[in-house]
CSV table of C-alpha atoms in Angstrom, one decimal:
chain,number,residue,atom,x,y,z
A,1,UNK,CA,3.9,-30.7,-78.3
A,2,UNK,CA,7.2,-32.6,-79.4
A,3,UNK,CA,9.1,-29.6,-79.9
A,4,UNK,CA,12.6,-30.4,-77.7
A,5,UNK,CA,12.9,-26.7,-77.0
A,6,UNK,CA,9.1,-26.1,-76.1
A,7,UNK,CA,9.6,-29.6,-73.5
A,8,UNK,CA,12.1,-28.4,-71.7
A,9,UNK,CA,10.9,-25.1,-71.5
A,10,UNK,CA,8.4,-27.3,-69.7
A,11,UNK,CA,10.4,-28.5,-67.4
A,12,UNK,CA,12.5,-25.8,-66.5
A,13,UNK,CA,8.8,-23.6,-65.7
A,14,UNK,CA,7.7,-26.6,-63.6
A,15,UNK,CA,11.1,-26.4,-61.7
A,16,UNK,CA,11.4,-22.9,-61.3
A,17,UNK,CA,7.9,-22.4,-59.7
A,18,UNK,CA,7.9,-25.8,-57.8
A,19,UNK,CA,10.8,-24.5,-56.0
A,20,UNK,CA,9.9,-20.9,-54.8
A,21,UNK,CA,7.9,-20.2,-52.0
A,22,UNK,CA,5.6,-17.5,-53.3
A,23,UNK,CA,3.9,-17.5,-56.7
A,24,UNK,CA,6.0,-16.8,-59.6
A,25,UNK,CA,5.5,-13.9,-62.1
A,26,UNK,CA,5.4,-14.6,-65.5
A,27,UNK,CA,8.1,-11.6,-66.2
A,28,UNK,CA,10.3,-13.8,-64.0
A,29,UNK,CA,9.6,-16.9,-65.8
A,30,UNK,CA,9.9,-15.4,-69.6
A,31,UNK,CA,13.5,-14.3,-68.3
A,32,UNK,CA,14.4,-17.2,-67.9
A,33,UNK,CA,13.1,-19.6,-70.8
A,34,UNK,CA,14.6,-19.6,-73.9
A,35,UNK,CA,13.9,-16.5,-76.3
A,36,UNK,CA,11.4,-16.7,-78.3
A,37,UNK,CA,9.2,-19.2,-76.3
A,38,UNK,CA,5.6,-18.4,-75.5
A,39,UNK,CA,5.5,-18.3,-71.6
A,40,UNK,CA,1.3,-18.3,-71.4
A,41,UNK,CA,1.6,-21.6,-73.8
A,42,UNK,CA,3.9,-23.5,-71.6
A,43,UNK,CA,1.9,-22.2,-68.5
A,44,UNK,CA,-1.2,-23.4,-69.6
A,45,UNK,CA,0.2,-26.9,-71.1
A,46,UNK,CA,1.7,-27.6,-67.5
A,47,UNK,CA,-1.6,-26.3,-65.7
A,48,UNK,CA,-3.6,-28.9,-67.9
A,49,UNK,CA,-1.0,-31.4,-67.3
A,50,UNK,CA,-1.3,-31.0,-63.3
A,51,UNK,CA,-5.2,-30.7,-64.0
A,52,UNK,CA,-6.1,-34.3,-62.6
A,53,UNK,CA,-3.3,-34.4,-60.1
A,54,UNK,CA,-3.1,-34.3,-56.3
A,55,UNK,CA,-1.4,-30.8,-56.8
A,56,UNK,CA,-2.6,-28.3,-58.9
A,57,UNK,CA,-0.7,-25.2,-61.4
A,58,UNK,CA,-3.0,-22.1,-60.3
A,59,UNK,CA,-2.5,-18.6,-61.6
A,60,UNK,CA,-2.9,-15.6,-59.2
A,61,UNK,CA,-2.7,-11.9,-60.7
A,62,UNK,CA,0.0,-13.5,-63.4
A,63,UNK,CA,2.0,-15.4,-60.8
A,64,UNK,CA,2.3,-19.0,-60.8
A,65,UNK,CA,2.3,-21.3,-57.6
A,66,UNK,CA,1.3,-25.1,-57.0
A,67,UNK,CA,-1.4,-25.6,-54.7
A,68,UNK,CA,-3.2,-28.6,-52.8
A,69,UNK,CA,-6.4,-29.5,-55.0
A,70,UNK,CA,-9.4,-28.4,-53.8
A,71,UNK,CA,-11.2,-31.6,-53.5
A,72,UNK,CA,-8.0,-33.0,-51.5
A,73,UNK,CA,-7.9,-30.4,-49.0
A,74,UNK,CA,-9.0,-32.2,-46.0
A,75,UNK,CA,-6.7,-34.4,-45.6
A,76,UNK,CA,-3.9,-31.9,-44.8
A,77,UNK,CA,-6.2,-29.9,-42.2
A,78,UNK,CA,-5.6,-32.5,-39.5
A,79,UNK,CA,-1.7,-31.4,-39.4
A,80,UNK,CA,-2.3,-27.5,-40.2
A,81,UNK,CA,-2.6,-25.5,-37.1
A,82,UNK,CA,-6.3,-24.0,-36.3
A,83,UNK,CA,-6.5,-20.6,-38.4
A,84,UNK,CA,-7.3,-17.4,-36.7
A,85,UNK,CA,-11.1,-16.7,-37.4
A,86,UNK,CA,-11.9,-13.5,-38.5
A,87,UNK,CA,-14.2,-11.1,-36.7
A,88,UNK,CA,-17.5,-10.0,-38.2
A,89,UNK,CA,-16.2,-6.7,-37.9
A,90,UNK,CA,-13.3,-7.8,-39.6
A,91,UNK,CA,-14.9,-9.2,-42.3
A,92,UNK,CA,-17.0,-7.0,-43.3
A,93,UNK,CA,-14.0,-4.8,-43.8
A,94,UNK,CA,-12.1,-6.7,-45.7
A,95,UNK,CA,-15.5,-7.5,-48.2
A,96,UNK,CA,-15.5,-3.5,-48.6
A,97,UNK,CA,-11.9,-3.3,-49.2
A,98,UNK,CA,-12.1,-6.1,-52.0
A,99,UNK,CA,-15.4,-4.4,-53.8
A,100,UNK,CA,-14.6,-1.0,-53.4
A,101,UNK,CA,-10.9,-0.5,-53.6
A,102,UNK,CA,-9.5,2.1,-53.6
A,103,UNK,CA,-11.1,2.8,-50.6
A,104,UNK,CA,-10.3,5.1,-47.7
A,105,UNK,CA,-10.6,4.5,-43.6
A,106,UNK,CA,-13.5,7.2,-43.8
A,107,UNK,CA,-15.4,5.3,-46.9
A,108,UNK,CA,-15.4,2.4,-45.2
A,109,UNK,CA,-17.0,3.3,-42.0
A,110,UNK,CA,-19.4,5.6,-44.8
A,111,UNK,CA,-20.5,2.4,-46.2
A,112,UNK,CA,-20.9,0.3,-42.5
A,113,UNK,CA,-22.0,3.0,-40.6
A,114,UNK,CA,-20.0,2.6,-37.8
A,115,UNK,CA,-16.4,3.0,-37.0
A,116,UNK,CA,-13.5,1.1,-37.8
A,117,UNK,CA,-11.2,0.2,-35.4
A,118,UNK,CA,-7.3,0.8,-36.2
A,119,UNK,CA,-7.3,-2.9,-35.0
A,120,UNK,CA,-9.5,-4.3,-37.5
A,121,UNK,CA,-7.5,-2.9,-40.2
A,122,UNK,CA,-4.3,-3.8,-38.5
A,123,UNK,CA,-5.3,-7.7,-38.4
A,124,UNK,CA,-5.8,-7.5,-41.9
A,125,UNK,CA,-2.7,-6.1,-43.0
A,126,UNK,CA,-0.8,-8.5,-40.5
A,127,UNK,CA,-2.9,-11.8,-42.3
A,128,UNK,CA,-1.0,-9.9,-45.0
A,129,UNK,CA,-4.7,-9.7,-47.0
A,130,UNK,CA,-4.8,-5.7,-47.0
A,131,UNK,CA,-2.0,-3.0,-47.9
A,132,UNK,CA,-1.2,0.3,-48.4
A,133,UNK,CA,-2.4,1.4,-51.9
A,134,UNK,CA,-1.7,5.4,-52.2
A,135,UNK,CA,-3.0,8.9,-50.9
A,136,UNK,CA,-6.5,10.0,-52.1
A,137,UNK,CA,-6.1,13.5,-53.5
A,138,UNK,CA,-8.3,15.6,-51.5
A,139,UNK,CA,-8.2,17.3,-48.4
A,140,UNK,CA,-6.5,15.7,-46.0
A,141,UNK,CA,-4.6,13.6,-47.9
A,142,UNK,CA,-6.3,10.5,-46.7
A,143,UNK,CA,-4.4,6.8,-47.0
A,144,UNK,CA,-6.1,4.2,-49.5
A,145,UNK,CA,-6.9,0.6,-49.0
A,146,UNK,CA,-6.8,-2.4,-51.3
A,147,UNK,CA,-6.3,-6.6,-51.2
A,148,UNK,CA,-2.9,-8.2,-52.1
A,149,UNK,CA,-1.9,-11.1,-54.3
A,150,UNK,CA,-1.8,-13.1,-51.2
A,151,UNK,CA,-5.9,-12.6,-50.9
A,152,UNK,CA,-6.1,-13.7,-54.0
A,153,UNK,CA,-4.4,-16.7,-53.8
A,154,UNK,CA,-5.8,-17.7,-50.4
A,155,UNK,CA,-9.2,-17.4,-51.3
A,156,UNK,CA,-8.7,-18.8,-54.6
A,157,UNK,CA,-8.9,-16.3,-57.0
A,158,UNK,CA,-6.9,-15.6,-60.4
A,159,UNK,CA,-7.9,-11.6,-60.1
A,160,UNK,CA,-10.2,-9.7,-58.4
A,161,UNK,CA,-12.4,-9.7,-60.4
A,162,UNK,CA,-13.5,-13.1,-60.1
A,163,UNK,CA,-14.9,-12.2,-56.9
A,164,UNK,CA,-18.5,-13.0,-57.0
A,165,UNK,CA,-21.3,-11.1,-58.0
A,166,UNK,CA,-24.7,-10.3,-56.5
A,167,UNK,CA,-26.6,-13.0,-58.1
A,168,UNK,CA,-23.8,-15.3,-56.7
A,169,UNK,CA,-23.7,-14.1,-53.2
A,170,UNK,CA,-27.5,-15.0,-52.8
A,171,UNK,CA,-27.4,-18.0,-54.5
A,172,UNK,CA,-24.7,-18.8,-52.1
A,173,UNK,CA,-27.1,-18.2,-49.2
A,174,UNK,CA,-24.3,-15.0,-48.2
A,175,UNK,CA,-27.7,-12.5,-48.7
A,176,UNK,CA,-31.0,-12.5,-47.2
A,177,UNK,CA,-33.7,-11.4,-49.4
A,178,UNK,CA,-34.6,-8.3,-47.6
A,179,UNK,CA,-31.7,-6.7,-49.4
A,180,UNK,CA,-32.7,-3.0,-50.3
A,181,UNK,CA,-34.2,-2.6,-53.7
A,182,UNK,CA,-31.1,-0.5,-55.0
A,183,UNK,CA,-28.8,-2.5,-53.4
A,184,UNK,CA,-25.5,-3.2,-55.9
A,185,UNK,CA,-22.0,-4.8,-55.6
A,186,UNK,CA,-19.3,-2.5,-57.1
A,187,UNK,CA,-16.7,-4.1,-60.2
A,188,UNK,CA,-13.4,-3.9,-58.3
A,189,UNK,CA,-11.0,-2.8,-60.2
A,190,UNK,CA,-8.7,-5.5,-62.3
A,191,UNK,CA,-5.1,-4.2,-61.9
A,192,UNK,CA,-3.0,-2.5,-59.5
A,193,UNK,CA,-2.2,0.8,-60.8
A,194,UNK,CA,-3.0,3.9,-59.4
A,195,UNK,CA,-6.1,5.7,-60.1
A,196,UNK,CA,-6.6,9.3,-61.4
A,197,UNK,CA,-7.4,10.2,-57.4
A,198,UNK,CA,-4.7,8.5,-56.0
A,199,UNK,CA,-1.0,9.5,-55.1
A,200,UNK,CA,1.5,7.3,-54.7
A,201,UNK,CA,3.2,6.7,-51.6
A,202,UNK,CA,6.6,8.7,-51.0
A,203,UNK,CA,9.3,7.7,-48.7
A,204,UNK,CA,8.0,10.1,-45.9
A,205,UNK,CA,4.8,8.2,-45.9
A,206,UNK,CA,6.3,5.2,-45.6
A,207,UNK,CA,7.7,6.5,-42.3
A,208,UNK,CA,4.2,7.7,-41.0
A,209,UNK,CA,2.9,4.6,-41.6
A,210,UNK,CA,5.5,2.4,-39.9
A,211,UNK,CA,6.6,0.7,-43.2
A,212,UNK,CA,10.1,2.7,-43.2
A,213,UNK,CA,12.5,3.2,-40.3
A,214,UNK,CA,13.5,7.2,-40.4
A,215,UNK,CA,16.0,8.0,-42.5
A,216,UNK,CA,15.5,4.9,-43.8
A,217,UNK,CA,16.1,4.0,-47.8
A,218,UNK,CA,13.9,1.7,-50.1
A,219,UNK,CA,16.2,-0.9,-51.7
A,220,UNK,CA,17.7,-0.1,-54.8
C-alpha cells in the first residue's frame, strides 16, 4: 500500500513492538497510530513482510512480539542456557490446566488420580506458565487455575485454542492407542474472562495467596 499515512503507521508499529520486551497489545498499538488507521491491517502487512525473514511478527492472545523463526532456532541454542525440564508430574498438570481451565487443585488430582503437590503447581506458576484465575463458587470457595499469555507465546500459540486436538496428539505419537473408548480432550476456553462459577479475586485473596503484602494496595 502507498498510502504515506498507512507506511508510516508501518513503521512506527514495527518500532513500537521491536522495542518492548513483552508482546504488545493491539489497544496499546491503536493508541498510538494515527486515528482512523486499521491496526489488524498494518499488523498483518508487517507479519507478511517479516514472513521470509530471520525474525518473525507472531501474534499471542492479541499482543505482538518478534520471535526467532522456527526453522532458525538452533543456531541460538548453543548460547541459551539449558532449560529446566519439566517433571512428568509437572506436565501432566500443566496439560490439564491448559484443556480444562478453569480448573481447581481438587479437579486436577480428580482427573490424574493422584495428588498434586503444592510444588508442582508452584514450578508452574514460577516458569510464569500458570496463574491465579478466580474463586469457584461452591463450598469452600476453592482457587481456580488457568495458562498465561506467556504459555502461549512459549509454546507457540496465537490462543488457546490452537492447542491440538485428539486426532493431533495421536498423530503426533503423544497417545498410545489403548486410549479408553470414551476418551475426549475438552475445548479450552478462548478468552480470559470469568466464568458464570467463578469469582474474581479480591484484595484479601491476594494476601492469602502471597500475591499482596498485608495491607498492601493494587496500583492505581
Amino acid at each position: 500500500m502507498d498510502d504515506p499515512r498507512f507506511v508510516e503507521a508501518c513503521r512506527m508499529a514495527e518500532a513500537l513492538v521491536f522495542a518492548s520486551a513483552q508482546p504488545v497489545s493491539e489497544g496499546f498499538l491503536a493508541e498510538r497510530l494515527s486515528r482512523g488507521v486499521d491496526v489488524g491491517l498494518v499488523m498483518a502487512t508487517l507479519k507478511n513482510d517479516y514472513a521470509a525473514r530471520g525474525i518473525h511478527l507472531v501474534r499471542v492472545e492479541g499482543h505482538w512480539a518478534f520471535r526467532t523463526a522456527p526453522d532458525l532456532s538452533f543456531a541460538l541454542r548453543s548460547d541459551e542456557r539449558e532449560p529446566r525440564k519439566l517433571s512428568r508430574a509437572a506436565l501432566e498438570v500443566l496439560a490439564i490446566i491448559a484443556y480444562h481451565q478453569p480448573v481447581t487443585r481438587a479437579e486436577i488430582e480428580d482427573i490424574r488420580g493422584v495428588q498434586t503437590s503444592r510444588g508442582t503447581l508452584d514450578v508452574l506458576m514460577e516458569a510464569g506458565w500458570v496463574r491465579f484465575r478466580g474463586r469457584r463458587r461452591t463450598p469452600g470457595r476453592p482457587v481456580t487455575f488457568g495458562t498465561t499469555r506467556d504459555f502461549l507465546d512459549h509454546f507457540g500459540l496465537e490462543e488457546i485454542r490452537d492447542l491440538p486436538g485428539l486426532e493431533e496428539l495421536r498423530g503426533a505419537g503423544l497417545l498410545t492407542g489403548r486410549m479408553p473408548p470414551n476418551f475426549n480432550i475438552p475445548s479450552p476456553l478462548s478468552d480470559d474472562e470469568l466464568t458464570e462459577d467463578e469469582d474474581p479475586l479480591t484484595q484479601l485473596d491476594l494476601e492469602e495467596l502471597g500475591l499482596l503484602t498485608p495491607g498492601g494496595k493494587e496500583e492505581e
